[in-house]
Coordinates of C-alpha atoms and ligand atoms in Angstrom, one line a residue:
X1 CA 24.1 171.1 340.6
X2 CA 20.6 172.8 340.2
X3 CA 19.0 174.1 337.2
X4 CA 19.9 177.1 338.0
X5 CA 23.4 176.9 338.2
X6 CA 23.5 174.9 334.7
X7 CA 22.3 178.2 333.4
X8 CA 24.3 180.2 335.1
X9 CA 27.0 178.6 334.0
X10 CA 26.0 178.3 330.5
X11 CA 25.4 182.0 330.3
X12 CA 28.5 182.9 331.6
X13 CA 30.5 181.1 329.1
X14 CA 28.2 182.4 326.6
X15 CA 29.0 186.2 327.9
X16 CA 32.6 185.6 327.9
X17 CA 32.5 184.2 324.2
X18 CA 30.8 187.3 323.6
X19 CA 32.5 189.7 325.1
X20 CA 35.7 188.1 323.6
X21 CA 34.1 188.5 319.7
X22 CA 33.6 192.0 320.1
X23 CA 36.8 192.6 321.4
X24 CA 38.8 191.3 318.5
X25 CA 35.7 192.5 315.9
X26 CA 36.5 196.4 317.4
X27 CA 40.6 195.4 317.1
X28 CA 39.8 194.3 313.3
X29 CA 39.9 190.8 313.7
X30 CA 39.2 189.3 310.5
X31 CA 37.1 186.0 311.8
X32 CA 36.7 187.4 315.6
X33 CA 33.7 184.6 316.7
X34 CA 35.6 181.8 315.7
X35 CA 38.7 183.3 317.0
X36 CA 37.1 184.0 320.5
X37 CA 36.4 180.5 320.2
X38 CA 39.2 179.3 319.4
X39 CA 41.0 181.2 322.3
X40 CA 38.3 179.9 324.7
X41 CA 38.8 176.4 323.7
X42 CA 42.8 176.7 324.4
X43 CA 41.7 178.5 327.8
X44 CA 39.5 175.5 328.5
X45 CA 42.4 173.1 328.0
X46 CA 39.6 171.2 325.5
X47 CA 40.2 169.6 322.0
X48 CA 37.8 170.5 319.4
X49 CA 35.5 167.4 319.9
X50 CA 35.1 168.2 323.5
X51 CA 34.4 171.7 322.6
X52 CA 31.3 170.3 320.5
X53 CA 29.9 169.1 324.0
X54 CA 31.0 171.6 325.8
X55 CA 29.4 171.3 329.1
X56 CA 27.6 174.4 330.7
X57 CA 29.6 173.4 333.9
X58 CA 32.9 173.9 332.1
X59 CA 34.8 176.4 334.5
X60 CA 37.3 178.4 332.5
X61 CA 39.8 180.4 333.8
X62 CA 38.6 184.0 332.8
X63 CA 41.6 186.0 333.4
X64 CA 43.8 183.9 331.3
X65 CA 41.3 184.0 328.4
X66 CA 40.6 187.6 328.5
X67 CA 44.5 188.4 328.6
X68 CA 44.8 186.1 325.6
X69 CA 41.8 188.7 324.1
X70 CA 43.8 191.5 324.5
X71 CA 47.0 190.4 322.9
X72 CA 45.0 188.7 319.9
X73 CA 43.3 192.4 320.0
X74 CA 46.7 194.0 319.4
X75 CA 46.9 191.5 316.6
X76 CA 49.6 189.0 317.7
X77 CA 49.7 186.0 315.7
X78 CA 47.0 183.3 317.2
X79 CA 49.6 180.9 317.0
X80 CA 51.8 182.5 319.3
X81 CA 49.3 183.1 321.7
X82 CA 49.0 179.1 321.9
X83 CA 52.2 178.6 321.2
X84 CA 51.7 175.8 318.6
X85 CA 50.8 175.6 314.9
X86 CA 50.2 172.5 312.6
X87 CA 52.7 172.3 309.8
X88 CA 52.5 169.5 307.1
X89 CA 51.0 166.3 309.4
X90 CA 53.1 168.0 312.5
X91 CA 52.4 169.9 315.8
X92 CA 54.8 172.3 316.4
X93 CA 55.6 174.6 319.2
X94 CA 56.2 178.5 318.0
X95 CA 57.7 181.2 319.5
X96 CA 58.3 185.0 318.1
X97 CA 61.9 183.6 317.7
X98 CA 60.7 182.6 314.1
X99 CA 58.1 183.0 311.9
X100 CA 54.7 181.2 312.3
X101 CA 54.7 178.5 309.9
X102 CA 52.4 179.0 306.8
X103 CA 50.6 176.8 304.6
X104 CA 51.9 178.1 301.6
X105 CA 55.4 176.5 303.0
X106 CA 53.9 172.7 302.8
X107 CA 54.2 173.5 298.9
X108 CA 57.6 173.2 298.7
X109 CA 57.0 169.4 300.8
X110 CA 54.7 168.5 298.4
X111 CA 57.6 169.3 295.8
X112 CA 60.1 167.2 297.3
X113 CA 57.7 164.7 297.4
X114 CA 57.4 164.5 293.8
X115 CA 60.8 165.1 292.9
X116 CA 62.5 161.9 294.9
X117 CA 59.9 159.7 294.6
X118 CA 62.3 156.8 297.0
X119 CA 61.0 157.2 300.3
X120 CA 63.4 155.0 301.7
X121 CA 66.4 157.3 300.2
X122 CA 69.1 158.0 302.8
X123 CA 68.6 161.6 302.2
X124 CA 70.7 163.8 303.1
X125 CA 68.6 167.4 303.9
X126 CA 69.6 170.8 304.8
X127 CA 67.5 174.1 305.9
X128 CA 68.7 177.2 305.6
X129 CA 66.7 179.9 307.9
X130 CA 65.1 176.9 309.2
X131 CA 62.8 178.7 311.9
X132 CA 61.1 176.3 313.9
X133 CA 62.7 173.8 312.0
X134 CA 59.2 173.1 310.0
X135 CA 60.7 172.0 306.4
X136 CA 63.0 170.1 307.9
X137 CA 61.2 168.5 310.1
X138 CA 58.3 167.9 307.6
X139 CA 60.8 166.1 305.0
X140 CA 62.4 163.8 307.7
X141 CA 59.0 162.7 308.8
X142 CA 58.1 162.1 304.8
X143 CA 61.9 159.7 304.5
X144 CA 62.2 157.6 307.4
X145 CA 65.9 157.0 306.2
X146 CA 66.9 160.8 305.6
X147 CA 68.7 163.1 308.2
X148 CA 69.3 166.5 308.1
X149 CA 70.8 169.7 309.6
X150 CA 68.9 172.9 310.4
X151 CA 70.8 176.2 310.4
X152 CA 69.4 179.8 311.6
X153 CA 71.3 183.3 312.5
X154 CA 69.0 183.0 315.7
X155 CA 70.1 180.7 318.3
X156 CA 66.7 181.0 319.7
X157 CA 65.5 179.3 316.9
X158 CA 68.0 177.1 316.8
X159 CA 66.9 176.0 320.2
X160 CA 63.3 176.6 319.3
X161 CA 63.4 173.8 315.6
X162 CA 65.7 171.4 318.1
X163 CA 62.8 171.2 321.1
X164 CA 60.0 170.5 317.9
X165 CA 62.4 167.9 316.7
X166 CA 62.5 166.3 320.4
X167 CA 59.0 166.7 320.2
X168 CA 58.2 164.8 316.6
X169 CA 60.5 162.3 317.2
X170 CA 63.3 163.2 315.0
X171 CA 65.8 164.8 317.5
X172 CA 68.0 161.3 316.2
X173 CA 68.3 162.5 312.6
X174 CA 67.9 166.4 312.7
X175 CA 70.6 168.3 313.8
X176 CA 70.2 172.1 314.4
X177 CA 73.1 174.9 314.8
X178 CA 72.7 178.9 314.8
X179 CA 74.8 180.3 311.9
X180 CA 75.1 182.6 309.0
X181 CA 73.5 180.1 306.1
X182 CA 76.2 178.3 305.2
X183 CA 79.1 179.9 307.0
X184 CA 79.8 177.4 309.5
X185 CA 79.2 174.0 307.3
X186 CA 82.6 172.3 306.3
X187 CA 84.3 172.6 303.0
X188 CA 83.4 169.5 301.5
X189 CA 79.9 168.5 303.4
X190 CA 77.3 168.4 300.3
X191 CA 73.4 167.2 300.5
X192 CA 71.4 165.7 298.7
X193 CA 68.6 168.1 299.2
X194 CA 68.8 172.2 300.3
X195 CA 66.2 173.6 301.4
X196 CA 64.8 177.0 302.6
X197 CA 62.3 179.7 303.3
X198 CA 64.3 183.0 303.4
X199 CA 63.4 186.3 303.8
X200 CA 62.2 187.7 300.6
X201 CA 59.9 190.9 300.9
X202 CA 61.8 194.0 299.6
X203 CA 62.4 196.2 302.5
X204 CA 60.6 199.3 301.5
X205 CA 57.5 196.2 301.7
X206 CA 58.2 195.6 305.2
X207 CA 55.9 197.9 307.1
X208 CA 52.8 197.4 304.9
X209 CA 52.6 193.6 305.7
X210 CA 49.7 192.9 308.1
X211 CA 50.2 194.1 311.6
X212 CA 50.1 190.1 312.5
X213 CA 53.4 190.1 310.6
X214 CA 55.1 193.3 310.9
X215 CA 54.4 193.8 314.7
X216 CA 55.3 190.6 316.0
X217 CA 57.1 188.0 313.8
X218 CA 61.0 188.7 313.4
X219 CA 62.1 190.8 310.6
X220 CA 65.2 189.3 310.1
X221 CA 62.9 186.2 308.6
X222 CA 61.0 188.5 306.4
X223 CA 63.5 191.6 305.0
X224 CA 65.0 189.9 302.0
X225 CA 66.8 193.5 301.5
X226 CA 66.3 196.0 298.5
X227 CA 64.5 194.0 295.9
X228 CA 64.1 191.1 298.0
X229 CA 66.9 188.9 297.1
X230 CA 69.6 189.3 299.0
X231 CA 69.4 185.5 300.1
X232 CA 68.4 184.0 297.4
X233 CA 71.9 185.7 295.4
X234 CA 73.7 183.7 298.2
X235 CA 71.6 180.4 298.2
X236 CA 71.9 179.8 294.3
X237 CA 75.8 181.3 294.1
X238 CA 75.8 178.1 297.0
X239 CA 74.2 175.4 295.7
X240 CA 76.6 174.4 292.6
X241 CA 79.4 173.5 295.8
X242 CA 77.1 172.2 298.5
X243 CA 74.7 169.9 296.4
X244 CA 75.3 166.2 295.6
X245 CA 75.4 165.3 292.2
X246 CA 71.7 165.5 291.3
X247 CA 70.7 167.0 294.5
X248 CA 68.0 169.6 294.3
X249 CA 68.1 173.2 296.0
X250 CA 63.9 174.0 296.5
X251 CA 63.4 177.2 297.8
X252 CA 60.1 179.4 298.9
X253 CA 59.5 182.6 296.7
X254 CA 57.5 185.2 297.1
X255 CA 55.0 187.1 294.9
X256 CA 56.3 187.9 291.7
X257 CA 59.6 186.7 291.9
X258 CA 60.2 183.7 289.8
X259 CA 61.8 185.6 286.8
X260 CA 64.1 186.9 289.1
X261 CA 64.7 183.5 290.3
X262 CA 65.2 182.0 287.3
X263 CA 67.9 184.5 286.3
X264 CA 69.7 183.9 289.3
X265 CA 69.5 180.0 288.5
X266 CA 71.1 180.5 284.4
X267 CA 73.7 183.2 286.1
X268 CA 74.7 179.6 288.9
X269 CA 74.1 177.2 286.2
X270 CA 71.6 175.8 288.0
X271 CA 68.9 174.0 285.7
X272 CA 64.7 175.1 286.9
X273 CA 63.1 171.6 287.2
X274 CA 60.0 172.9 288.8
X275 CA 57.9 176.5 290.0
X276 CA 54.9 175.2 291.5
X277 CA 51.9 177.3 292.5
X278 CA 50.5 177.4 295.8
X279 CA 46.9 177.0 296.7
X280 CA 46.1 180.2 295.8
X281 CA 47.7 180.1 292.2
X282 CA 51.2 182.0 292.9
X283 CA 54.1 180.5 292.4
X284 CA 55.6 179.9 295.5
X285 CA 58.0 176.7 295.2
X286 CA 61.7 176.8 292.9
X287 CA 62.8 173.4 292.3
X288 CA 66.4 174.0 290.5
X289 CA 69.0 171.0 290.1
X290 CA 73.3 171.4 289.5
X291 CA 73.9 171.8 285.8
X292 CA 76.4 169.5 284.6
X293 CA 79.1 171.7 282.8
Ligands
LIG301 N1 55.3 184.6 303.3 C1 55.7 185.4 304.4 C2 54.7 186.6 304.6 O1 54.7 187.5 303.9 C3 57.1 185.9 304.2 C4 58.0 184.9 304.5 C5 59.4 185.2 304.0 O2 59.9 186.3 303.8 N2 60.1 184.1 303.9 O3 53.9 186.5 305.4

């Protein structure tokens, strides 16, 4: 290898990082050099450290990076242009049969963290619209002892949270079926925990979300119906007959909703314990336990 060809080689990586930032800065990218980056990193097949030394030799395949360009251009979610996404301490795999896992979603971890304190408790966990299966997954890691069912309307999800079980570990204590919520649970199965991320933007909300969203991730995991709580009317109306005697129903909520919440909780006799904030101050997390009455 001569001098020459170092640079060359250099120069050509350099063009294609480049060419790839102005690409997603004319499509509106919000970060579009460390996205370019990011894409040529996956294209490389490299971890971050061996991006630091990346190597003016490294061949990447240009085709593959520059078609992953064009679909972050039309503003698909990065994650499932990689098909992965870190959730809680987990790697998952991600596919537009759910939504991408967000941050704001390890807030209601961090809540049931707080709230059974035992991590040795033989838990027993449901999710409701489980996705990719992330809360679940993320609890059962947390309780080596727990177990837990996943439920989604989408049997590609289904199939999608069971393969990231498989792949954390915990295909032995997570179980995952595609249903209506709780339609196809029997009578008397009850759990200790109930869990879920529903869809909660009003509909009329729908198409102002961020391309990323409203383009590309399904809007059956996002249209929460008129005023955005169609599912949490069913979860709480639920939890009174499908929770353990001081099991705990903690649910994601979206921006603005946590009177609503609350109303629905006093209408179920369901006792709030918790509404935790996320990072960025909004209450995002509704603990609520079984009243005794
Ligand atoms: N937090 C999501 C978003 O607006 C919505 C998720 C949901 O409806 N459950 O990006």
């Amino acid at each position: 290898m001569t001098f020459a060809d170092n640079s060359r080689g250099r120069a050509a990586i350099e063009q294609l990082l480049r060419q790839g930032t102005h690409i997603l800065a004319e499509a509106g990218v919000e970060s579009p050099r460390r996205e370019a980056r990011l894409l040529l990193q996956h294209a490389l097949g490299f971890s971050a450290e061996q991006m630091l030394a990346l190597s003016p030799r490294s061949e990447v395949d240009q085709a593959r990076y520059l078609t992953w360009v064009a679909r972050r251009a039309r503003h698909e979610p990065f994650a499932y242009i990689t098909g992965q996404k870190g959730f809680w301490t987990l790697d998952l795999a991600v596919s537009p049969a759910s939504l991408v896992p967000r941050g704001d979603t390890e807030t209601l971890i961090s809540c049931v963290l707080d709230h059974c304190p035992d991590r040795e408790a033989p838990l027993s966990v449901l999710d409701l619209g489980t996705g990719s299966g992330c809360i679940l997954l993320a609890v059962l890691s947390e309780y080596p002892q727990a177990q837990g069912v996943g439920v989604d309307i989408s049997p590609q999800a289904a199939a999608l949270a069971a393969g990231n079980a498989v792949r954390c570990g915990l295909e032995a204590r997570a179980a995952f079926m595609a249903a209506n919520w709780m339609d196809a649970l029997a009578m008397e199965t009850r759990f200790d925990l109930i869990m879920s991320n529903p869809p909660y933007i009003p509909s009329h909300d729908v198409t102002e979300l961020m391309p990323e969203v409203r383009n590309h991730e399904p809007v059956r995991a996002l249209d929460g119906g008129h005023d955005g709580l169609d599912a949490y009317r069913l979860l709480c109306a639920g939890l009174p007959s499908r929770l353990t005697p001081g099991g705990l129903g903690v649910f994601e909520i979206g921006i603005g909703q946590e009177a609503s919440l609350r109303a629905l909780a006093v209408e179920n006799h369901l006792e709030v314990v918790e509404v935790r904030a996320d990072f960025e101050g909004i209450a995002r997390a509704v603990v609520m336990r079984r009243q005794a009455i």
